[in-house]
XYZ file of C-alpha atoms in Angstrom:
656
model
C 3.361 -1.408 17.012
C 2.589 -3.389 13.953
C 5.175 -4.456 11.457
C 2.890 -3.067 8.518
C 1.574 0.335 7.613
C -1.197 -0.990 5.682
C -3.569 -0.863 8.401
C -3.050 2.741 9.204
C -4.663 3.681 5.508
C -8.516 3.423 5.046
C -9.422 1.617 2.033
C -11.549 4.082 0.326
C -13.085 1.256 -1.879
C -14.930 0.229 1.133
C -18.432 1.207 1.462
C -19.136 4.170 3.666
C -21.206 2.263 6.120
C -18.011 -0.530 6.331
C -15.636 2.578 7.048
C -18.151 4.033 9.719
C -18.257 0.474 11.251
C -14.433 0.195 11.530
C -14.429 3.633 13.043
C -16.923 2.549 15.691
C -15.676 -0.785 16.462
C -12.029 0.763 16.552
C -12.995 3.556 18.727
C -15.209 1.110 21.209
C -11.755 -1.247 21.119
C -9.674 1.791 22.283
C -12.276 2.838 24.901
C -12.373 -0.533 26.271
C -8.594 -0.784 26.485
C -8.227 2.518 28.417
C -11.288 1.521 30.778
C -9.252 -1.613 31.488
C -5.927 -0.184 31.688
C -6.943 2.745 34.099
C -10.284 2.527 35.547
C -11.168 -1.254 36.160
C -8.483 -3.911 35.479
C -10.022 -7.099 34.292
C -9.020 -10.533 34.944
C -7.339 -12.561 31.879
C -10.159 -14.412 30.836
C -12.292 -11.384 30.539
C -9.517 -8.867 29.347
C -7.883 -11.308 26.636
C -11.062 -13.008 24.717
C -12.865 -9.545 24.612
C -9.794 -7.814 23.146
C -9.563 -10.714 20.855
C -12.902 -10.554 19.646
C -12.917 -6.735 18.974
C -9.603 -7.367 16.984
C -11.184 -10.318 15.181
C -14.291 -8.183 14.048
C -12.054 -5.322 13.113
C -9.766 -7.359 11.040
C -12.616 -8.901 9.109
C -14.107 -5.513 8.337
C -10.848 -3.939 7.325
C -9.436 -7.100 5.224
C -12.247 -8.395 2.603
C -12.086 -11.983 1.864
C -10.749 -11.446 -1.731
C -8.391 -8.690 -0.928
C -8.479 -5.418 0.427
C -8.686 -3.253 -2.763
C -11.331 -5.440 -4.431
C -14.867 -5.104 -4.027
C -16.294 -7.386 -1.366
C -19.470 -8.223 -3.268
C -22.471 -10.597 -1.838
C -20.277 -13.683 -1.937
C -17.822 -11.750 -0.112
C -20.361 -10.842 2.665
C -21.787 -14.423 2.835
C -18.236 -15.473 3.874
C -17.217 -12.282 5.890
C -20.566 -11.895 7.768
C -20.512 -15.108 9.512
C -17.034 -14.681 10.211
C -17.597 -11.237 12.142
C -20.333 -13.129 13.927
C -17.476 -15.917 14.845
C -15.345 -13.061 16.017
C -18.336 -11.895 18.207
C -18.389 -15.093 19.471
C -14.901 -15.745 20.541
C -15.018 -12.277 22.429
C -18.251 -13.632 24.329
C -17.972 -17.043 24.986
C -15.377 -17.507 27.522
C -16.104 -14.303 29.740
C -19.899 -15.456 29.606
C -19.092 -19.014 30.576
C -16.010 -18.862 32.660
C -17.447 -20.180 36.112
C -18.467 -23.433 34.191
C -15.327 -23.626 32.232
C -13.182 -23.297 35.345
C -15.163 -25.746 37.249
C -15.454 -28.545 34.585
C -13.105 -31.706 34.996
C -14.213 -32.730 31.372
C -14.685 -29.850 28.945
C -18.173 -29.704 27.711
C -18.801 -30.575 24.019
C -20.001 -27.205 23.047
C -16.804 -25.562 24.695
C -14.631 -27.689 22.363
C -16.745 -26.746 19.329
C -16.210 -23.452 20.114
C -12.711 -23.783 20.692
C -12.147 -25.122 17.266
C -14.220 -22.358 15.721
C -12.207 -19.969 17.659
C -8.685 -21.541 16.246
C -9.835 -21.537 12.771
C -11.174 -17.802 12.900
C -7.844 -16.847 14.117
C -5.923 -18.607 11.392
C -7.832 -16.933 8.762
C -7.773 -13.826 10.302
C -4.120 -13.869 10.448
C -3.820 -14.930 6.658
C -5.541 -11.582 6.016
C -3.704 -9.343 8.252
C -0.346 -10.690 8.532
C 0.080 -12.902 5.706
C -0.194 -16.534 4.750
C 3.251 -17.588 6.084
C 2.166 -17.318 9.509
C -1.037 -18.960 9.269
C 0.770 -21.985 7.577
C 3.118 -22.245 10.410
C 0.325 -22.530 12.941
C -1.517 -24.954 10.818
C 1.863 -26.918 10.652
C 2.054 -27.032 14.461
C -1.609 -28.013 14.757
C -0.904 -31.099 12.367
C 2.164 -31.824 14.156
C -0.046 -32.074 17.656
C -2.093 -34.558 15.774
C 0.857 -36.914 14.460
C 1.213 -39.404 16.973
C 0.028 -42.865 17.990
C -3.050 -41.763 19.694
C -3.365 -38.467 17.599
C -5.939 -37.738 14.643
C -3.373 -38.311 12.074
C -1.036 -41.282 13.281
C 0.380 -42.132 9.889
C 2.270 -38.904 10.014
C 4.640 -40.034 12.538
C 6.480 -42.542 10.355
C 7.597 -39.473 8.075
C 9.024 -37.735 11.194
C 12.657 -38.088 12.607
C 12.567 -39.942 15.775
C 13.276 -37.177 18.078
C 10.264 -35.453 16.703
C 7.949 -38.270 17.625
C 5.419 -37.907 20.283
C 2.167 -39.740 21.789
C -0.301 -37.536 19.502
C -3.513 -35.709 20.609
C -7.105 -35.576 19.700
C -8.752 -32.688 18.613
C -10.930 -32.466 21.698
C -7.582 -32.209 23.639
C -6.000 -29.783 21.515
C -8.906 -27.440 21.465
C -9.176 -27.531 25.093
C -5.268 -26.868 25.613
C -5.757 -23.865 22.914
C -9.068 -22.356 24.173
C -10.016 -23.122 27.794
C -6.685 -22.250 29.456
C -3.838 -19.957 29.522
C -1.458 -21.580 27.303
C -2.948 -21.202 23.851
C -4.888 -18.517 22.371
C -5.437 -16.770 25.690
C -1.686 -17.138 26.744
C 0.967 -14.637 27.253
C 1.563 -13.400 23.924
C -1.994 -12.404 23.136
C -1.854 -11.196 27.009
C 0.780 -8.828 26.116
C -0.870 -7.533 23.176
C -4.058 -7.000 24.988
C -2.441 -4.807 27.709
C 0.891 -3.278 27.396
C 1.315 -3.491 23.630
C -2.027 -1.818 23.002
C -2.022 1.012 25.361
C 1.452 1.859 23.665
C 0.362 1.601 20.118
C -2.406 3.925 21.123
C 0.177 6.354 22.737
C 2.134 6.299 19.381
C -1.178 6.855 17.359
C -2.046 10.105 19.655
C 1.667 11.456 19.066
C 1.344 10.682 15.349
C -1.799 12.426 15.076
C -0.969 15.417 17.044
C 2.277 16.068 14.991
C 4.810 14.541 17.058
C 6.479 12.931 14.043
C 7.438 16.275 12.401
C 8.448 17.617 15.867
C 11.144 14.731 16.280
C 12.184 15.077 12.698
C 12.593 18.977 12.624
C 14.552 18.480 15.979
C 16.942 16.076 14.359
C 17.596 18.148 11.403
C 18.219 21.536 13.423
C 20.726 19.180 15.699
C 22.517 17.508 12.465
C 21.926 19.329 9.422
C 25.005 21.624 9.313
C 27.193 18.734 9.898
C 28.870 16.486 7.016
C 26.179 14.276 5.651
C 23.683 16.006 7.854
C 20.265 14.622 6.495
C 21.784 11.243 6.885
C 22.792 11.970 10.337
C 19.047 13.433 10.983
C 17.893 10.214 9.662
C 19.700 8.207 12.139
C 18.469 10.459 15.217
C 14.812 10.913 13.746
C 14.553 7.006 13.571
C 15.889 6.317 17.072
C 13.075 8.640 18.276
C 10.349 7.610 16.231
C 11.183 3.958 15.743
C 10.705 3.662 19.554
C 7.358 5.027 19.440
C 6.031 3.656 16.244
C 7.239 0.173 16.589
C 7.446 -0.768 13.150
C 10.716 -0.624 11.043
C 8.688 -0.400 7.776
C 6.440 2.564 9.337
C 9.577 4.280 10.382
C 10.793 4.233 7.076
C 7.941 5.538 5.195
C 7.364 8.248 7.752
C 10.932 9.670 8.513
C 12.140 8.440 5.123
C 9.795 10.741 3.284
C 11.826 13.967 4.348
C 15.270 12.219 4.684
C 15.551 10.093 1.512
C 15.223 13.036 -0.888
C 17.594 15.302 1.116
C 20.129 12.713 1.280
C 19.901 12.205 -2.530
C 20.131 15.995 -3.208
C 23.355 16.194 -0.877
C 24.818 13.502 -2.872
C 24.184 10.131 -1.415
C 23.372 7.497 -4.048
C 19.631 6.495 -4.014
C 20.244 3.061 -2.859
C 22.682 4.500 -0.321
C 20.166 6.967 1.124
C 17.363 3.994 1.103
C 19.778 1.658 2.936
C 20.687 4.338 5.638
C 17.228 4.970 6.426
C 16.333 1.174 6.560
C 19.053 0.745 8.881
C 18.274 3.537 11.153
C 14.724 2.815 11.193
C 15.270 -1.148 12.044
C 17.107 0.442 15.095
C 14.400 2.077 16.387
C 12.741 -1.468 17.276
C 15.733 -1.856 19.794
C 15.394 1.582 21.410
C 13.971 1.868 24.832
C 11.735 2.739 26.292
C 9.406 0.989 24.021
C 11.100 -1.573 21.658
C 8.517 -2.034 19.700
C 6.572 -4.992 21.601
C 9.769 -6.448 22.695
C 10.290 -5.129 25.988
C 6.876 -6.289 27.241
C 7.115 -9.605 25.808
C 10.389 -10.140 27.314
C 9.342 -8.955 30.840
C 6.324 -11.348 30.633
C 8.629 -14.232 29.482
C 11.507 -13.879 31.768
C 9.771 -12.490 34.740
C 12.407 -9.555 34.822
C 10.874 -6.213 35.500
C 10.166 -4.036 32.512
C 12.045 -1.064 33.766
C 15.185 -3.416 34.288
C 14.894 -4.594 30.584
C 14.743 -0.947 29.253
C 17.760 -0.026 31.320
C 19.974 -2.736 30.273
C 19.010 -2.406 26.704
C 20.186 1.545 26.554
C 23.772 0.974 26.215
C 23.351 -1.791 23.282
C 20.860 0.401 21.542
C 23.376 3.406 21.821
C 26.014 1.223 20.339
C 23.836 0.237 17.172
C 23.054 3.663 16.476
C 26.368 4.998 17.309
C 27.846 2.189 14.613
C 25.240 3.345 11.883
C 26.045 7.136 12.628
C 29.811 6.473 12.249
C 29.269 4.435 9.074
C 27.157 7.452 7.735
C 29.906 10.147 8.952
C 32.796 7.998 7.087
C 30.606 7.573 4.138
C 30.105 11.533 3.913
C 33.675 12.192 4.374
C 34.587 9.723 1.403
C 32.356 11.565 -0.735
C 33.066 14.851 0.264
C 29.630 15.889 1.098
C 28.719 18.840 3.266
C 25.986 19.879 5.419
C 23.017 21.812 4.564
C 23.453 25.877 5.036
C 22.018 26.970 8.291
C 19.548 29.300 6.528
C 17.836 26.303 5.154
C 17.639 24.551 8.338
C 15.007 25.040 11.344
C 16.527 26.441 14.595
C 16.456 24.161 17.526
C 14.881 27.001 19.797
C 12.292 27.583 17.105
C 11.637 23.847 17.025
C 11.243 23.400 20.820
C 9.402 26.547 21.152
C 6.533 24.937 18.697
C 6.588 21.529 19.862
C 8.119 21.597 23.427
C 4.861 19.984 24.853
C 5.655 16.867 22.882
C 8.512 16.219 25.232
C 6.329 16.066 28.371
C 4.464 12.846 27.516
C 8.029 11.087 27.349
C 9.041 12.856 30.920
C 5.771 11.101 32.134
C 6.524 8.010 30.561
C 10.210 7.767 32.197
C 9.169 9.149 35.293
C 6.366 6.634 36.054
C 8.788 3.681 35.041
C 11.321 4.683 37.289
C 8.796 5.148 40.089
C 7.791 1.572 39.476
C 4.506 1.665 38.165
C 3.188 -1.512 35.917
C 3.811 -0.929 32.301
C 0.054 -0.985 31.597
C -0.706 1.616 34.331
C 2.673 3.852 32.944
C 0.998 3.606 29.190
C -2.514 4.742 30.678
C -0.892 7.896 32.104
C 1.207 8.383 28.953
C -1.704 8.479 26.591
C -3.601 11.071 29.272
C -0.570 12.939 29.270
C -0.568 13.542 25.372
C -3.942 14.376 25.239
C -3.511 16.956 28.184
C -0.485 18.316 26.483
C -2.083 18.625 22.947
C -5.179 20.446 24.821
C -3.147 22.830 26.908
C -1.090 23.566 23.710
C -4.182 24.500 21.806
C -5.443 26.487 24.469
C -2.689 28.501 24.774
C -2.066 28.940 20.961
C -6.115 29.982 20.906
C -5.971 32.590 23.710
C -2.705 34.178 22.088
C -4.523 34.953 18.818
C -7.599 36.954 19.107
C -9.833 34.280 20.815
C -13.627 34.205 19.928
C -16.460 31.989 20.422
C -17.023 30.629 16.874
C -13.000 29.972 17.072
C -13.244 27.948 19.942
C -16.061 26.028 18.776
C -14.098 25.294 15.876
C -11.325 24.110 18.249
C -13.473 21.870 19.874
C -14.275 20.275 16.633
C -10.895 19.955 15.457
C -9.975 18.275 19.110
C -13.082 15.896 18.849
C -12.244 14.797 15.435
C -8.438 14.263 16.303
C -9.472 12.181 19.282
C -11.521 9.968 17.282
C -8.972 9.475 14.899
C -6.381 8.654 17.226
C -8.654 6.206 19.042
C -9.265 4.405 15.424
C -5.788 4.730 14.302
C -4.498 3.247 17.581
C -6.957 0.111 17.034
C -6.226 -0.270 13.325
C -2.464 -0.611 14.189
C -2.977 -3.113 16.755
C -4.736 -5.613 14.411
C -1.740 -7.176 12.809
C 0.391 -7.405 16.277
C -2.698 -8.802 18.083
C -3.207 -11.387 15.121
C 0.512 -12.301 15.128
C 0.293 -12.865 19.072
C -2.834 -14.872 18.944
C -1.297 -17.176 16.459
C 1.888 -17.384 18.432
C -0.329 -18.477 21.317
C -1.369 -21.637 19.056
C 2.349 -22.301 18.724
C 3.066 -22.005 22.343
C 0.302 -24.166 23.272
C 1.067 -26.952 20.958
C 4.895 -26.667 21.948
C 3.939 -27.203 25.908
C 1.607 -30.024 24.661
C 4.198 -31.930 22.773
C 7.370 -30.690 24.605
C 8.449 -29.772 21.146
C 10.834 -27.172 22.819
C 13.166 -29.695 24.381
C 13.249 -31.754 21.272
C 14.572 -28.675 19.292
C 16.882 -28.035 22.017
C 18.457 -31.204 21.541
C 18.621 -30.869 17.741
C 20.375 -27.586 17.942
C 22.830 -29.008 20.416
C 23.249 -31.901 17.960
C 23.877 -29.554 15.056
C 26.074 -27.033 16.681
C 28.442 -29.942 18.652
C 28.172 -27.677 21.424
C 29.991 -24.929 19.852
C 28.242 -21.265 21.011
C 29.124 -19.596 17.649
C 27.673 -22.294 15.531
C 24.655 -22.186 17.813
C 24.383 -18.353 17.163
C 24.675 -18.956 13.584
C 21.871 -21.393 13.471
C 19.703 -18.882 15.492
C 20.665 -15.961 12.894
C 19.750 -18.296 9.896
C 16.775 -19.581 11.627
C 15.441 -15.865 12.254
C 16.109 -14.906 8.712
C 14.163 -17.598 7.262
C 10.980 -16.709 9.765
C 11.548 -13.280 9.373
C 10.939 -13.567 5.216
C 7.519 -14.217 6.352
C 6.788 -13.061 9.966
C 6.507 -10.135 11.720
C 9.654 -9.418 14.104
C 7.450 -10.056 17.160
C 6.074 -13.331 15.957
C 9.546 -14.146 14.680
C 10.646 -13.591 18.077
C 8.180 -15.479 20.045
C 8.436 -18.548 17.831
C 12.456 -18.463 18.357
C 12.674 -17.858 21.678
C 10.024 -20.804 22.146
C 12.159 -23.212 20.028
C 15.799 -22.107 20.747
C 15.517 -20.373 24.194
C 15.658 -23.332 26.254
C 18.918 -24.526 24.190
C 20.617 -21.257 24.565
C 19.860 -20.851 28.522
C 20.030 -24.601 29.514
C 22.594 -26.255 27.171
C 24.982 -23.293 26.604
C 24.607 -21.585 29.663
C 23.554 -18.023 28.272
C 21.479 -15.877 30.950
C 18.013 -15.810 30.115
C 17.669 -12.168 29.637
C 20.709 -12.238 27.373
C 19.038 -15.225 25.478
C 15.991 -13.222 25.044
C 17.768 -9.943 23.931
C 19.919 -12.019 21.528
C 16.917 -13.528 19.834
C 15.018 -10.238 19.814
C 18.067 -8.511 17.851
C 18.199 -11.236 15.605
C 14.716 -11.215 14.813
C 14.999 -7.732 13.322
C 17.151 -8.965 10.639
C 14.580 -9.430 7.765
C 14.184 -5.809 7.819
C 17.677 -5.152 6.367
C 18.963 -8.919 5.055
C 18.463 -9.659 1.389
C 16.953 -11.367 -0.264
C 13.860 -10.286 1.895
C 14.732 -6.937 3.398
C 11.185 -5.460 4.124
C 12.438 -2.082 5.484
C 15.086 -1.839 2.626
C 12.130 -2.502 -0.012
C 10.113 0.271 1.557
C 13.400 2.537 1.594
C 13.896 1.678 -2.113
C 10.426 2.615 -3.127
C 11.001 6.224 -1.719
C 14.426 6.357 -3.062
C 13.587 5.473 -6.536
C 16.414 2.460 -6.351
C 16.442 -0.938 -7.102
C 15.171 -2.977 -3.858
C 18.186 -5.475 -3.867
C 20.717 -2.757 -4.294
C 19.068 -0.862 -1.474
C 18.669 -4.096 0.713
C 22.535 -4.822 0.511
C 23.290 -1.127 1.578
C 20.889 -1.632 4.547
C 22.561 -4.702 5.449
C 25.935 -2.883 5.351
C 24.838 -0.048 7.860
C 23.017 -2.613 10.260
C 26.124 -4.670 10.875
C 25.846 -3.844 14.570
C 22.774 -5.958 14.471
C 24.608 -9.037 14.184
C 27.757 -8.215 16.023
C 26.536 -6.595 19.276
C 24.338 -9.680 20.192
C 27.297 -11.615 20.063
C 29.304 -9.020 22.449
C 26.308 -9.627 24.661
C 27.049 -13.206 24.725
C 30.733 -13.468 25.256
C 30.819 -9.954 27.353
C 27.699 -10.451 29.644
C 28.711 -8.063 32.226
C 27.443 -5.189 30.103
C 23.973 -6.689 30.555
C 23.941 -8.767 33.988
C 26.094 -6.364 35.638
C 29.219 -6.872 37.823
C 31.990 -4.623 39.400
C 32.124 -1.145 38.027
C 35.658 -0.992 36.633
C 34.595 -4.532 34.639
C 31.322 -3.090 33.293
C 33.544 0.029 32.133
C 35.997 -1.813 30.398
C 33.551 -4.298 28.622
C 31.797 -0.801 27.662
C 34.857 0.810 26.153
C 35.793 -2.623 24.208
C 32.305 -2.489 22.606
C 32.717 1.054 21.405
C 36.404 0.418 20.223
C 35.620 -2.810 18.518
C 32.416 -1.350 16.788
C 34.726 1.817 15.561
C 37.088 -0.605 13.938
C 34.604 -2.578 12.307
C 33.095 0.294 11.007
C 36.594 1.597 9.624
C 37.562 -1.845 8.336
C 34.178 -1.875 6.606
C 34.641 1.259 4.767
C 38.518 1.463 4.426
C 38.528 4.782 5.728
C 38.273 6.778 9.502
C 40.538 9.547 9.268
C 42.189 8.923 6.290
C 42.061 5.882 3.710
C 42.853 2.660 5.526
C 45.256 0.374 3.431
C 44.354 -3.365 2.860
C 46.999 -4.710 5.270
C 45.619 -2.648 7.962
C 42.075 -3.702 7.332
C 43.170 -7.289 7.116
C 44.908 -6.783 10.390
C 42.021 -5.351 11.961
C 39.920 -8.437 11.626
C 41.463 -10.664 13.970
C 41.785 -7.564 16.555
C 37.941 -6.923 16.333
C 37.627 -11.030 16.975
C 39.792 -10.921 19.970
C 38.117 -8.148 21.527
C 34.995 -10.524 21.714
C 37.216 -13.291 23.110
C 36.236 -13.969 26.673
C 39.585 -13.637 28.114
C 41.196 -10.466 29.494
C 44.837 -10.857 27.689
C 43.341 -11.815 24.632
C 40.915 -8.602 24.930
C 43.566 -6.294 25.876
C 45.568 -7.191 23.005
C 42.922 -6.920 20.628
C 42.001 -3.549 21.906
C 45.939 -2.402 21.862
C 45.905 -3.567 17.987
C 43.094 -1.533 17.078
C 44.007 1.667 18.983
C 47.554 1.687 17.565
C 45.921 1.103 13.906
C 43.366 3.762 14.255
C 46.082 6.058 15.896
C 48.346 5.543 13.212
C 45.494 6.572 10.680
C 45.047 9.617 12.506
C 48.601 10.675 12.225
C 48.578 9.858 8.810
C 45.412 12.267 8.087
C 47.160 14.984 10.039
C 50.399 14.799 7.878
C 48.244 14.832 4.636
C 46.528 17.949 5.780
C 50.112 19.411 7.031
C 51.300 18.776 3.632
């Protein structure tokens, strides 16, 4: 569940022995994770350091010091060799000395030295795997911890506003905080990455290797291809299915977009429009249960809300998002006069299911064990095993149907073995970026806890917003956009929730689960919001359009990403629950408001919408968000009346 696809592509410029080392380390990491998930659970001070050690070694092997596409050379190995050994040290030290560390009142100097090495190595690995921005942010937080009267850099306190001042800490105190307890490197973010996230990354890798991606795309085409704008609607549905599994908007664009974008262009969508639709749909995969990228697992740990509950309450908002994208796609197709793809050129649902029905079994297993109350880690383990068993059963079924022979059986075993090793390596590769992001996030969490920065930031946020909820949410959006320009979604979410979460929950009274959902949704906006729209740029590369135009199209189609979280805040009953009539009423309001918003945005629903009606829809939509029943009802009535009149105009024009 990374935010980059780079790690999934082996660099052929690396020497074969390095590629073999990457394969061996990756397979060993995946096997270790499977052992810990399904056979022998490990304590946090064993699981997390060992996982981090594997990830660091893998990171320095995959990403040479001078860049992934440049030869490492002697100088490179003189740098990377010691760093690889340091990665081994990080994975070994705490598990090997846990009894001494746990019983020590004052940390030993050797533990402090190893702690300093661990922090520096993690920052360098994050620079290579995730980018320089996250490393800089981590370093800034470390420097901030030293800036105080008793810190290593007391003179820096003179340059900070008074509200940010703190007592300051020594390097020994910080190293102990970050590496000898459960509040720094080995805290909740890395804990989630080393357990839930990794096992589901491996689940996604197995699905990818066994061909599930093509199955879901073909199924989406078979279901929607004959409708107006069929390929665009197929992109929405396929991205909903693939996005939750892949956990990466960019990876989603690259995989599903390779099929959907060319077909959208052939049907009549402009290149930028096709790329933008795919980017908007792929971004929605991150908020789609059951996996939601890494978000659901992190939310469960931070809020102590059961994972299954987070999944259940997230279904309706995710459907609202995809429904809004789907409706915008449909309106655009009607406006352009586009038709569907001829049935003869499309796969049939029956044929697609006949060839790939076994890919649905792991999802059934996933849902069953989740609803049965098993832990996400154990559910992930069963899901991985079910994918492997389903693939083996299907392969054997096909083998015995088609003239089985001894040579054919040996060849089948060879293909199965290669596929298994490839999936184990791919799962480990895909986990590098997200684990490094979570490790640096642990540094940030540790510093925030040590200095009390979270409460200070909440006070600043309250002062800037003047206690106004709308202004506070706008500040969150701006902060998420700025952070998202250089951070993966997972890291942006963790940093934001640490800083703004206390303000939303304590000062503005937002329920904790809604606060986390809002921050998580807003953390996605860097994928579709100019000037840095990462998923939009990926879509532009496939569509052959300009990145900025494609990004603006993605931004247009992904507007639900901004509206739906606000609806959660002001109509919280759809998340936290309440009387059934009230839940139904608010759910219906959300559907009506998003339909009206799509129509206002496009100036079309059943027929062209005049300017005055589009202007009238705007305050009606705002009224629907207002937490007052009379205002909501008035806004909904205006929307229904205007859209009904649009339907009447459409019928009259057809009759004429």
